[in-house]
Coordinates of C-alpha atoms and ligand atoms in Angstrom, one line a residue:
X1 CA -6.5 16.0 -63.3
X2 CA -5.5 14.4 -66.8
X3 CA -1.9 13.6 -67.3
X4 CA -0.5 15.6 -70.2
X5 CA 1.7 12.3 -71.2
X6 CA 1.2 9.0 -72.7
X7 CA 4.5 8.5 -72.0
X8 CA 3.8 4.7 -70.3
X9 CA 6.7 4.6 -68.2
X10 CA 6.2 7.8 -66.5
X11 CA 2.9 6.9 -66.2
X12 CA 3.3 3.9 -64.3
X13 CA 5.8 5.8 -61.9
X14 CA 3.5 8.3 -61.1
X15 CA 1.1 5.6 -60.5
X16 CA 3.2 3.4 -58.6
X17 CA 4.3 6.4 -56.3
X18 CA 0.7 7.4 -55.8
X19 CA -0.2 4.5 -54.7
X20 CA 2.6 4.3 -52.4
X21 CA 2.9 7.4 -50.8
X22 CA -0.9 8.3 -51.0
X23 CA -1.2 11.7 -51.5
X24 CA -4.8 13.7 -51.3
X25 CA -4.3 14.7 -55.4
X26 CA -1.8 14.5 -57.5
X27 CA -1.0 17.8 -59.7
X28 CA 0.8 17.8 -63.0
X29 CA 2.8 21.1 -63.2
X30 CA 3.4 23.7 -65.7
X31 CA 5.3 25.8 -65.1
X32 CA 3.6 28.8 -65.4
X33 CA 3.2 32.3 -63.9
X34 CA -0.5 31.5 -63.3
X35 CA 0.7 27.9 -61.1
X36 CA 3.5 29.8 -59.7
X37 CA 1.3 32.9 -58.3
X38 CA -1.7 30.3 -57.6
X39 CA 1.2 28.5 -55.6
X40 CA 2.4 31.2 -53.6
X41 CA -1.0 32.7 -52.7
X42 CA -2.0 29.1 -50.6
X43 CA 1.6 29.4 -49.3
X44 CA 1.2 32.6 -47.8
X45 CA -2.4 31.9 -46.3
X46 CA -0.9 29.0 -44.8
X47 CA 2.0 30.8 -43.4
X48 CA 4.8 29.4 -44.6
X49 CA 5.5 32.2 -47.7
X50 CA 5.9 35.9 -46.8
X51 CA 4.7 38.1 -49.7
X52 CA 7.9 40.9 -49.9
X53 CA 6.5 44.2 -50.5
X54 CA 5.5 44.9 -54.1
X55 CA 7.5 48.2 -54.6
X56 CA 10.5 47.3 -52.9
X57 CA 10.9 44.0 -54.1
X58 CA 8.2 42.7 -57.0
X59 CA 6.6 39.9 -57.3
X60 CA 9.6 38.0 -54.3
X61 CA 8.8 35.7 -51.6
X62 CA 10.4 35.0 -48.1
X63 CA 10.7 31.4 -46.3
X64 CA 12.3 30.0 -43.1
X65 CA 12.7 26.7 -42.8
X66 CA 13.0 24.6 -40.1
X67 CA 15.6 25.1 -37.7
X68 CA 17.3 21.7 -38.1
X69 CA 16.8 22.2 -42.1
X70 CA 18.9 24.5 -43.3
X71 CA 21.7 22.7 -45.7
X72 CA 22.7 19.9 -47.5
X73 CA 23.0 16.9 -45.2
X74 CA 26.4 15.0 -46.3
X75 CA 26.0 12.3 -43.5
X76 CA 22.7 11.6 -44.8
X77 CA 23.8 11.5 -48.6
X78 CA 24.6 7.9 -49.7
X79 CA 25.4 6.4 -53.0
X80 CA 23.7 3.5 -53.0
X81 CA 25.2 1.3 -56.0
X82 CA 25.5 -2.4 -56.0
X83 CA 28.7 -2.7 -55.2
X84 CA 30.6 -1.1 -52.1
X85 CA 33.8 -0.1 -53.8
X86 CA 31.9 1.5 -56.3
X87 CA 30.2 4.3 -54.4
X88 CA 34.6 5.1 -52.9
X89 CA 35.6 6.6 -49.9
X90 CA 34.4 9.9 -50.5
X91 CA 30.7 8.4 -50.3
X92 CA 28.4 7.2 -48.3
X93 CA 27.3 4.0 -49.0
X94 CA 24.5 1.8 -48.1
X95 CA 22.9 -1.6 -49.9
X96 CA 20.5 -0.8 -52.4
X97 CA 18.1 -3.4 -51.5
X98 CA 18.2 -2.6 -47.5
X99 CA 17.9 0.7 -48.5
X100 CA 14.9 0.7 -50.8
X101 CA 13.1 -1.3 -48.0
X102 CA 14.2 1.1 -45.2
X103 CA 12.7 3.9 -47.4
X104 CA 9.8 2.3 -49.0
X105 CA 8.4 1.9 -45.2
X106 CA 9.1 5.9 -44.7
X107 CA 7.6 6.6 -48.1
X108 CA 4.4 4.6 -47.5
X109 CA 1.4 7.1 -46.8
X110 CA 4.2 9.8 -46.0
X111 CA 1.9 11.8 -48.3
X112 CA -1.0 11.9 -46.4
X113 CA -3.3 15.0 -46.5
X114 CA -0.5 16.3 -49.1
X115 CA -1.0 17.5 -52.8
X116 CA 1.4 15.3 -55.0
X117 CA 3.1 17.9 -57.5
X118 CA 4.7 15.8 -60.6
X119 CA 7.1 18.7 -62.0
X120 CA 8.6 17.7 -65.6
X121 CA 11.9 19.7 -65.9
X122 CA 14.7 20.1 -68.5
X123 CA 18.2 21.0 -67.1
X124 CA 20.0 22.3 -70.1
X125 CA 17.7 24.1 -73.0
X126 CA 14.9 22.3 -74.0
X127 CA 15.6 20.4 -76.9
X128 CA 19.8 20.4 -76.8
X129 CA 21.4 17.6 -77.2
X130 CA 23.0 18.1 -74.2
X131 CA 20.1 18.7 -72.5
X132 CA 18.2 15.8 -69.7
X133 CA 14.5 15.3 -68.9
X134 CA 14.1 14.9 -65.3
X135 CA 10.7 14.7 -63.9
X136 CA 10.5 15.2 -59.6
X137 CA 7.6 14.1 -57.7
X138 CA 7.2 16.2 -54.5
X139 CA 4.6 17.4 -52.0
X140 CA 6.3 20.6 -51.7
X141 CA 4.6 23.4 -53.3
X142 CA 8.3 25.2 -52.5
X143 CA 10.3 22.9 -54.3
X144 CA 8.0 23.5 -57.5
X145 CA 8.5 27.3 -56.6
X146 CA 12.0 26.9 -56.8
X147 CA 11.8 24.3 -59.1
X148 CA 10.2 26.7 -61.8
X149 CA 13.6 29.2 -61.5
X150 CA 16.2 27.2 -61.1
X151 CA 14.9 24.2 -64.0
X152 CA 12.9 24.7 -67.5
X153 CA 9.6 23.9 -66.0
X154 CA 7.1 23.4 -68.9
X155 CA 4.7 21.5 -71.4
X156 CA 7.4 21.2 -73.9
X157 CA 9.2 19.0 -71.7
X158 CA 6.8 16.2 -72.3
X159 CA 6.7 16.8 -75.6
X160 CA 9.9 16.4 -76.2
X161 CA 9.8 13.3 -73.7
X162 CA 7.0 11.8 -76.3
X163 CA 5.8 8.2 -75.8
X164 CA 9.0 6.5 -75.4
X165 CA 11.2 9.0 -73.8
X166 CA 13.6 8.3 -70.8
X167 CA 13.8 10.8 -68.2
X168 CA 15.8 10.4 -64.5
X169 CA 12.7 9.9 -62.0
X170 CA 13.8 12.3 -58.9
X171 CA 11.1 11.3 -55.9
X172 CA 10.9 13.9 -53.2
X173 CA 9.0 14.3 -50.2
X174 CA 8.9 16.5 -47.0
X175 CA 8.2 13.0 -45.0
X176 CA 5.6 14.7 -42.9
X177 CA 2.1 13.5 -43.8
X178 CA -0.7 14.8 -42.4
X179 CA -3.6 13.6 -39.9
X180 CA -7.4 14.6 -40.9
X181 CA -7.7 17.8 -39.0
X182 CA -3.8 17.8 -37.8
X183 CA -2.8 21.7 -38.6
X184 CA 0.3 21.5 -41.1
X185 CA 3.9 22.8 -39.6
X186 CA 5.4 25.9 -40.8
X187 CA 8.0 23.9 -42.7
X188 CA 7.0 20.4 -42.6
X189 CA 10.1 18.2 -42.7
X190 CA 11.2 14.9 -40.7
X191 CA 13.7 14.7 -37.9
X192 CA 17.6 14.7 -39.3
X193 CA 17.8 10.6 -38.3
X194 CA 15.2 10.1 -40.9
X195 CA 16.3 12.1 -43.6
X196 CA 18.1 9.8 -46.6
X197 CA 19.3 11.7 -49.6
X198 CA 19.7 8.3 -52.1
X199 CA 21.3 8.1 -55.4
X200 CA 20.9 4.4 -57.3
X201 CA 23.7 5.3 -60.0
X202 CA 22.2 1.6 -61.6
X203 CA 19.2 3.0 -62.0
X204 CA 19.8 6.4 -62.4
X205 CA 17.0 6.7 -59.6
X206 CA 17.1 9.7 -56.9
X207 CA 14.9 9.3 -53.8
X208 CA 15.2 12.2 -51.5
X209 CA 13.3 11.9 -48.0
X210 CA 12.4 14.4 -45.0
X211 CA 14.4 17.4 -46.0
X212 CA 12.5 20.0 -47.9
X213 CA 16.1 22.5 -48.3
X214 CA 18.0 23.5 -51.3
X215 CA 20.2 20.0 -52.5
X216 CA 18.2 18.6 -50.6
X217 CA 15.2 18.6 -52.1
X218 CA 15.7 20.3 -56.1
X219 CA 17.0 17.1 -57.3
X220 CA 17.6 18.6 -60.5
X221 CA 20.8 20.4 -59.0
X222 CA 23.1 18.5 -57.4
X223 CA 21.7 15.4 -56.6
X224 CA 21.1 14.8 -60.8
X225 CA 22.9 17.5 -62.5
X226 CA 26.2 16.2 -60.3
X227 CA 25.8 12.7 -59.1
X228 CA 24.0 11.7 -61.1
X229 CA 25.1 13.1 -64.3
X230 CA 28.5 12.3 -63.2
X231 CA 28.2 8.5 -63.5
X232 CA 26.4 8.8 -66.7
X233 CA 28.8 11.5 -68.3
X234 CA 31.9 9.2 -67.3
X235 CA 30.2 5.8 -69.1
X236 CA 28.6 8.3 -71.8
X237 CA 32.7 10.3 -72.5
X238 CA 31.2 13.7 -71.1
X239 CA 31.8 15.7 -67.9
X240 CA 29.0 16.6 -65.6
X241 CA 31.5 19.1 -63.1
X242 CA 30.8 21.8 -60.1
X243 CA 31.9 25.1 -62.0
X244 CA 31.0 28.3 -63.3
X245 CA 31.1 29.5 -66.5
X246 CA 31.9 32.5 -68.0
X247 CA 32.7 34.6 -70.9
X248 CA 35.9 37.2 -70.9
X249 CA 35.2 39.2 -74.1
X250 CA 38.8 41.5 -75.3
X251 CA 38.9 44.4 -77.1
X252 CA 39.0 43.4 -80.3
X253 CA 35.7 40.7 -79.4
X254 CA 37.6 37.7 -79.7
X255 CA 35.9 35.2 -76.9
X256 CA 37.3 33.0 -74.1
X257 CA 35.2 30.7 -72.6
X258 CA 36.6 29.7 -68.6
X259 CA 35.1 27.1 -66.9
X260 CA 35.9 27.2 -62.9
X261 CA 35.7 25.0 -59.6
X262 CA 36.1 26.6 -56.6
X263 CA 35.8 25.1 -52.8
X264 CA 32.8 26.5 -51.2
X265 CA 33.4 30.0 -49.7
X266 CA 36.1 30.6 -52.7
X267 CA 33.8 33.0 -54.2
X268 CA 32.8 31.3 -57.5
X269 CA 29.5 33.0 -58.0
X270 CA 31.6 36.7 -57.5
X271 CA 34.0 35.3 -60.3
X272 CA 30.6 34.1 -62.8
X273 CA 29.6 37.7 -62.5
X274 CA 32.9 39.7 -62.5
X275 CA 33.2 43.0 -63.2
X276 CA 36.4 43.3 -65.3
X277 CA 38.9 46.3 -64.3
X278 CA 40.8 44.8 -67.2
X279 CA 40.2 48.1 -69.9
X280 CA 37.8 46.7 -72.5
X281 CA 37.7 43.8 -71.4
X282 CA 34.3 42.4 -70.3
X283 CA 33.0 39.5 -68.4
X284 CA 29.6 37.4 -69.0
X285 CA 27.7 35.1 -66.9
X286 CA 27.1 31.8 -68.4
X287 CA 26.5 29.3 -65.2
X288 CA 27.5 29.7 -61.5
X289 CA 27.5 26.7 -60.8
X290 CA 27.3 24.0 -62.8
X291 CA 28.8 23.1 -66.1
X292 CA 27.7 19.7 -68.4
X293 CA 30.9 19.5 -71.4
X294 CA 31.2 17.3 -74.2
X295 CA 33.6 17.4 -77.2
X296 CA 31.7 18.6 -80.0
X297 CA 32.3 17.6 -83.4
X298 CA 35.4 20.1 -84.0
X299 CA 37.3 18.3 -81.3
X300 CA 37.0 21.0 -78.5
X301 CA 34.8 20.9 -75.2
X302 CA 31.7 22.8 -75.6
X303 CA 29.7 23.2 -72.2
X304 CA 26.3 24.3 -71.1
X305 CA 24.8 25.8 -67.7
X306 CA 22.3 22.9 -67.1
X307 CA 20.5 25.3 -64.8
X308 CA 18.4 27.7 -64.9
X309 CA 18.4 30.4 -62.3
X310 CA 20.8 30.7 -59.1
X311 CA 20.6 29.4 -55.8
X312 CA 23.3 31.6 -54.2
X313 CA 24.5 32.5 -50.5
X314 CA 23.3 35.7 -49.4
X315 CA 25.6 36.3 -46.7
X316 CA 28.1 38.2 -48.4
X317 CA 26.2 39.0 -51.2
X318 CA 26.7 43.5 -51.5
X319 CA 26.7 46.0 -53.7
X320 CA 31.0 45.7 -53.4
X321 CA 31.2 41.9 -53.8
X322 CA 28.5 41.1 -56.1
X323 CA 26.1 44.0 -57.8
X324 CA 25.1 41.5 -60.5
X325 CA 23.9 38.7 -58.1
X326 CA 22.0 41.6 -56.4
X327 CA 20.6 42.7 -59.0
X328 CA 19.4 39.0 -60.4
X329 CA 17.0 38.9 -57.1
X330 CA 15.9 42.3 -57.5
X331 CA 12.3 41.0 -58.1
X332 CA 10.7 37.6 -58.9
X333 CA 13.0 35.9 -56.5
X334 CA 12.8 33.6 -53.4
X335 CA 14.5 34.1 -50.0
X336 CA 15.3 31.8 -47.9
X337 CA 16.1 32.4 -44.1
X338 CA 16.8 35.6 -44.4
X339 CA 15.9 39.1 -42.5
X340 CA 12.5 40.2 -43.6
X341 CA 12.5 43.7 -42.7
X342 CA 9.9 45.7 -41.1
X343 CA 9.1 47.7 -44.4
X344 CA 8.7 44.2 -46.0
X345 CA 12.3 43.6 -48.3
X346 CA 15.1 41.2 -47.1
X347 CA 18.6 41.7 -45.1
X348 CA 21.1 39.5 -44.5
X349 CA 24.8 39.9 -43.0
X350 CA 27.7 42.1 -44.7
X351 CA 25.1 42.7 -47.4
X352 CA 26.5 46.4 -47.0
X353 CA 23.7 48.3 -45.4
X354 CA 22.2 48.8 -41.8
X355 CA 18.8 46.8 -40.9
X356 CA 16.4 49.5 -38.9
X357 CA 14.6 46.2 -37.8
X358 CA 13.0 43.0 -39.0
X359 CA 12.3 39.2 -38.2
X360 CA 15.1 37.3 -38.4
X361 CA 15.2 33.5 -40.1
X362 CA 13.7 32.4 -36.5
X363 CA 10.5 34.5 -37.0
X364 CA 12.1 36.9 -34.3
X365 CA 12.3 40.5 -34.1
X366 CA 15.6 41.0 -34.5
X367 CA 17.8 44.6 -35.8
X368 CA 21.3 45.0 -36.6
X369 CA 24.3 44.4 -33.4
X370 CA 21.3 42.4 -31.1
X371 CA 23.2 40.8 -29.1
X372 CA 22.5 37.4 -26.8
X373 CA 22.6 36.8 -23.1
X374 CA 26.3 36.2 -23.0
X375 CA 27.3 39.4 -25.7
X376 CA 27.5 37.2 -28.6
X377 CA 25.8 39.0 -31.9
X378 CA 22.8 37.3 -33.2
X379 CA 22.9 36.9 -36.7
X380 CA 19.8 37.9 -38.6
X381 CA 20.1 35.9 -41.4
X382 CA 21.4 31.9 -41.6
X383 CA 24.9 31.6 -42.6
X384 CA 23.3 29.1 -45.8
X385 CA 20.6 31.5 -46.0
X386 CA 20.3 32.0 -50.0
X387 CA 18.6 33.8 -52.7
X388 CA 16.8 31.8 -55.6
X389 CA 17.3 34.3 -58.9
X390 CA 16.4 33.7 -62.1
X391 CA 19.5 33.6 -64.5
X392 CA 17.6 36.0 -67.1
X393 CA 17.4 38.3 -64.8
X394 CA 21.5 38.7 -64.3
X395 CA 22.6 41.8 -66.2
X396 CA 25.5 40.0 -67.4
X397 CA 24.6 36.9 -68.8
X398 CA 25.3 36.0 -71.8
X399 CA 22.9 36.8 -74.8
X400 CA 23.4 33.7 -75.8
X401 CA 23.4 31.6 -72.6
X402 CA 21.3 29.1 -74.1
X403 CA 22.6 28.2 -77.0
X404 CA 21.7 24.6 -77.5
X405 CA 25.2 23.9 -79.0
X406 CA 27.1 25.7 -75.7
X407 CA 30.1 27.4 -75.8
X408 CA 33.7 26.0 -76.7
X409 CA 36.3 25.8 -73.3
X410 CA 39.5 27.4 -73.2
X411 CA 40.7 28.0 -69.8
X412 CA 40.1 25.3 -66.7
X413 CA 40.5 27.1 -63.7
X414 CA 41.2 25.5 -60.3
X415 CA 41.6 27.2 -57.1
X416 CA 40.9 26.8 -53.2
X417 CA 42.1 29.4 -50.2
X418 CA 45.0 29.2 -49.1
X419 CA 47.0 31.9 -47.4
X420 CA 50.7 30.7 -48.1
X421 CA 52.8 28.5 -50.5
X422 CA 49.9 28.7 -54.2
X423 CA 50.7 31.4 -56.2
X424 CA 48.2 33.7 -57.2
X425 CA 48.8 32.4 -60.9
X426 CA 50.3 29.5 -62.4
X427 CA 49.7 27.1 -65.3
X428 CA 50.0 23.2 -66.0
X429 CA 52.5 22.1 -68.3
X430 CA 50.4 20.2 -69.6
X431 CA 46.6 19.1 -69.4
X432 CA 47.9 16.1 -67.0
X433 CA 49.6 18.4 -64.8
X434 CA 45.9 20.0 -65.0
X435 CA 44.1 17.2 -63.4
X436 CA 46.8 16.9 -60.6
X437 CA 46.0 20.0 -59.9
X438 CA 42.2 19.9 -59.9
X439 CA 42.6 17.2 -58.3
X440 CA 44.8 18.4 -55.4
X441 CA 42.5 21.9 -54.9
X442 CA 42.8 22.6 -51.0
X443 CA 42.0 25.2 -49.0
X444 CA 43.2 25.7 -45.2
X445 CA 40.1 26.5 -42.7
X446 CA 41.7 29.3 -40.9
X447 CA 44.9 31.4 -41.4
X448 CA 46.3 29.7 -38.2
X449 CA 47.2 27.1 -40.9
X450 CA 50.4 29.7 -41.3
X451 CA 52.1 27.7 -39.0
X452 CA 53.7 25.3 -40.8
X453 CA 53.8 22.5 -38.3
X454 CA 49.9 22.3 -38.4
X455 CA 48.8 22.5 -42.2
X456 CA 45.7 20.8 -41.8
X457 CA 44.5 20.8 -45.6
X458 CA 41.1 20.4 -47.0
X459 CA 41.7 18.6 -50.0
X460 CA 38.4 19.0 -52.6
X461 CA 39.0 17.3 -55.7
X462 CA 37.5 19.8 -58.3
X463 CA 35.5 21.2 -55.7
X464 CA 33.5 17.4 -56.5
X465 CA 34.0 15.9 -52.9
X466 CA 30.2 15.4 -51.9
X467 CA 29.1 15.9 -55.7
X468 CA 30.9 12.6 -57.3
X469 CA 28.5 9.8 -57.9
X470 CA 31.0 7.2 -58.0
X471 CA 34.6 6.3 -56.7
X472 CA 36.5 9.5 -56.8
X473 CA 39.7 7.6 -58.3
X474 CA 37.5 6.6 -60.8
X475 CA 36.5 10.3 -61.5
X476 CA 40.1 11.3 -61.7
X477 CA 41.0 8.3 -64.2
X478 CA 37.6 10.1 -66.2
X479 CA 39.4 13.0 -66.3
X480 CA 42.8 11.9 -67.7
X481 CA 40.7 9.9 -70.5
X482 CA 38.6 13.1 -71.3
X483 CA 42.0 14.4 -71.7
X484 CA 43.1 11.7 -74.2
X485 CA 40.2 12.1 -76.5
X486 CA 40.3 16.2 -76.7
X487 CA 44.1 15.6 -77.2
X488 CA 45.5 19.3 -78.2
X489 CA 42.1 20.4 -78.1
X490 CA 41.9 20.0 -74.3
X491 CA 41.8 23.1 -72.2
X492 CA 44.9 24.9 -70.9
X493 CA 44.9 24.8 -66.9
X494 CA 45.4 27.0 -64.8
X495 CA 45.2 27.0 -60.8
X496 CA 44.9 30.6 -58.8
X497 CA 44.7 31.3 -54.9
X498 CA 43.6 34.5 -54.6
X499 CA 44.1 34.5 -50.9
X500 CA 47.6 34.6 -50.3
X501 CA 48.7 36.8 -47.3
X502 CA 51.7 38.6 -45.4
X503 CA 52.7 36.7 -42.6
X504 CA 50.9 39.6 -40.6
X505 CA 47.6 38.4 -41.9
X506 CA 47.2 41.2 -44.4
X507 CA 45.5 39.9 -47.9
X508 CA 48.5 40.7 -50.3
X509 CA 45.6 41.0 -53.8
X510 CA 42.6 42.8 -53.6
X511 CA 40.4 40.2 -55.5
X512 CA 37.1 40.7 -56.4
X513 CA 36.9 42.4 -59.9
X514 CA 40.7 42.9 -60.3
X515 CA 40.3 38.9 -60.9
X516 CA 40.2 40.0 -64.4
X517 CA 43.9 40.8 -64.5
X518 CA 44.8 37.2 -63.8
X519 CA 41.9 35.8 -66.4
X520 CA 43.6 38.6 -68.8
X521 CA 47.2 36.6 -68.6
X522 CA 45.6 33.5 -68.9
X523 CA 43.6 33.9 -72.0
X524 CA 46.5 36.0 -73.4
X525 CA 48.7 32.9 -73.0
X526 CA 46.0 31.0 -74.9
X527 CA 46.5 32.9 -77.6
X528 CA 50.2 33.2 -77.8
X529 CA 50.4 36.3 -76.8
X530 CA 53.1 35.9 -73.9
X531 CA 55.8 33.7 -72.8
X532 CA 56.4 32.6 -69.6
X533 CA 58.5 31.5 -67.2
X534 CA 59.0 27.9 -66.2
X535 CA 59.4 27.8 -62.2
X536 CA 59.3 23.9 -60.9
X537 CA 55.0 24.2 -60.0
X538 CA 54.3 25.1 -63.8
X539 CA 54.5 28.3 -65.5
X540 CA 54.1 32.0 -64.5
X541 CA 53.8 35.0 -66.1
X542 CA 56.9 37.2 -66.9
X543 CA 57.8 40.8 -65.3
X544 CA 55.2 43.1 -66.8
X545 CA 53.0 40.5 -68.3
X546 CA 50.5 40.8 -65.7
X547 CA 49.7 44.4 -65.3
X548 CA 49.1 45.9 -61.6
X549 CA 49.0 49.2 -63.1
X550 CA 46.8 51.7 -61.2
X551 CA 46.7 48.6 -58.3
X552 CA 48.8 49.5 -55.0
X553 CA 51.0 46.3 -54.6
X554 CA 54.6 46.8 -53.6
X555 CA 57.1 45.1 -55.3
X556 CA 58.3 43.2 -52.5
X557 CA 54.0 42.0 -52.0
X558 CA 54.2 40.9 -55.8
X559 CA 57.3 39.1 -55.2
X560 CA 55.4 37.2 -52.1
X561 CA 52.1 36.8 -53.8
X562 CA 54.1 35.0 -56.9
X563 CA 56.7 33.0 -54.8
X564 CA 57.4 29.5 -55.5
X565 CA 59.1 28.1 -52.4
X566 CA 59.4 24.7 -53.3
X567 CA 60.1 23.8 -49.1
X568 CA 56.1 24.5 -48.5
X569 CA 55.3 23.0 -51.5
X570 CA 57.0 19.5 -50.6
X571 CA 54.5 19.8 -47.6
X572 CA 51.4 20.2 -49.6
X573 CA 52.8 17.5 -52.3
X574 CA 53.7 14.9 -49.1
X575 CA 50.4 16.4 -48.0
X576 CA 48.4 15.2 -51.0
X577 CA 50.4 11.8 -50.8
X578 CA 48.7 11.0 -47.7
X579 CA 44.9 12.3 -49.1
X580 CA 45.2 10.6 -52.5
X581 CA 46.8 7.3 -50.7
X582 CA 42.6 6.6 -50.2
X583 CA 41.3 6.1 -53.5
X584 CA 43.9 2.4 -53.0
X585 CA 44.1 1.0 -56.5
X586 CA 41.7 3.1 -57.9
X587 CA 44.0 5.8 -57.9
X588 CA 45.6 6.5 -61.5
X589 CA 48.7 5.9 -62.2
X590 CA 49.0 8.9 -64.0
X591 CA 48.0 10.7 -60.7
X592 CA 51.1 9.1 -59.0
X593 CA 53.5 10.4 -61.8
X594 CA 52.7 13.3 -61.8
X595 CA 53.3 13.5 -58.2
X596 CA 56.9 11.6 -58.6
X597 CA 57.2 14.5 -61.3
X598 CA 57.0 17.4 -59.4
X599 CA 59.1 15.8 -56.6
X600 CA 61.8 15.5 -58.6
X601 CA 61.3 19.0 -60.5
X602 CA 60.7 20.4 -56.7
X603 CA 64.7 18.9 -55.8
Ligands
OXD701 C1 25.8 24.8 -53.3 C2 27.0 24.4 -53.1 O1 24.8 25.1 -52.5 O2 27.9 23.9 -53.8 O3 25.9 25.5 -54.7 O4 26.2 23.6 -51.6
MN702 MN1 27.8 24.5 -55.4

């Protein structure tokens, strides 16, 4: 096929990769429905894809991966910066020269017997001043169809790129060359110890080898839009964050834009698509995973969602927890590692419906309640099984979610999963304390940590631990620097904990749609409609300002939910000091100031 571009750098790179990987053929992708249908047809033919029942789930397909290839693999993910200290303690580092030698050996001939797809994509609305162009080369047709949904794949990307434009080269292979006559496996990939997901930050280059799954293979997402972009952002004065973006509109039509960072399993996608229970207030979704944010001409911080779809965790997605996510994958969707029911639809654990029979993610016959030889329930879907859904199908998507200028962020929300210590909501006194809150966001693995003596906290700064493409201490300093740039136009910062429990393990807060009450209090604060109570940890709602009308929460439970136990807080602070000590002399002085000030306030 003739290359649809005259961009020399791109043509040279594609020629170089073709020579190294020796595919059967090179196909330039155009992102069209025709291309999507053709590839799906080929994958159904080869047995890789299952076409779902057209009546139940129109234009949708299911895939089952190899059991060794089901999630991001942090132990095989590298930041190969020239200097080790630039990768910092939260990343795996390997010398880029050595790594390139190892990988070049693996890449040589790795696409034998396969097609090499060249996928031009834009992260962010094509042509937006905040968007960036990437080119993914991959030998996986599964990657191509997922990229169609998750990014903007179109010939327009090459038009915007032009003859001289710059792009992020993203090289991917499943690492499973085919000898002549060799039958392909259903989900080709390389063994774990041969998988590599590598970022070269000085070259803005991504090399991924051996995995076909999610964030390891759809390189626009975690690799580009977070790891590489966070490093670019720090040099260029913007931010690439692991945050959802939503719009909350009050009954008078005033809009507030909220960006929120939560570690995994804290309901980020649910919050992004929340159904407000506050009368007259409405939530609309802009993004569920990544925010790119840049100061605008008016000095405020503007955000875009660089993605075009949702790559959501399937188990737990139900009518009760997130009807909007379910609706987003009602058609035109891809499902990976779920149950395919006997009537050609999909099912997963905690979907809120029974599965009478189907095929599990291992391709074995399956039905609800099945047990293994030892009496353990066999799960039908993998816990990290996913739906790939088009954002455009989300019923509560903001109509202007693709505004190239982005939306002005009013509020940052941080949080974690804590059974105790952290109240439902508190606000930072100022942006710098907000940075401390984000940097020390923590969850405890189980409610067993109620036992004070053994609190084992997992810190996950800004929910970015696996995604900061450089030294995490420098990253924290970048947050402080952004605060200085934004000055009094910086978003207000809040910390929430939806997960507080009583001593006997009962949830104190109903969560889900009721979280809108907490968001409303934040908006009222931003508007100056309500005062707050000053406590040692920050600002908290005055009695009655966060309305509980219609909720069955006793006065004692409310007091417990909002309690600031200074003794417990001191334990969290000392855990935070211990955690942050590993950043050594890269830990910003301002972070130490924040910790000292908090300690003094706690008395
Ligand atoms: C994701 C993740 O898949 O954060 O979004 O791991
Ligand atoms: Mn994520």
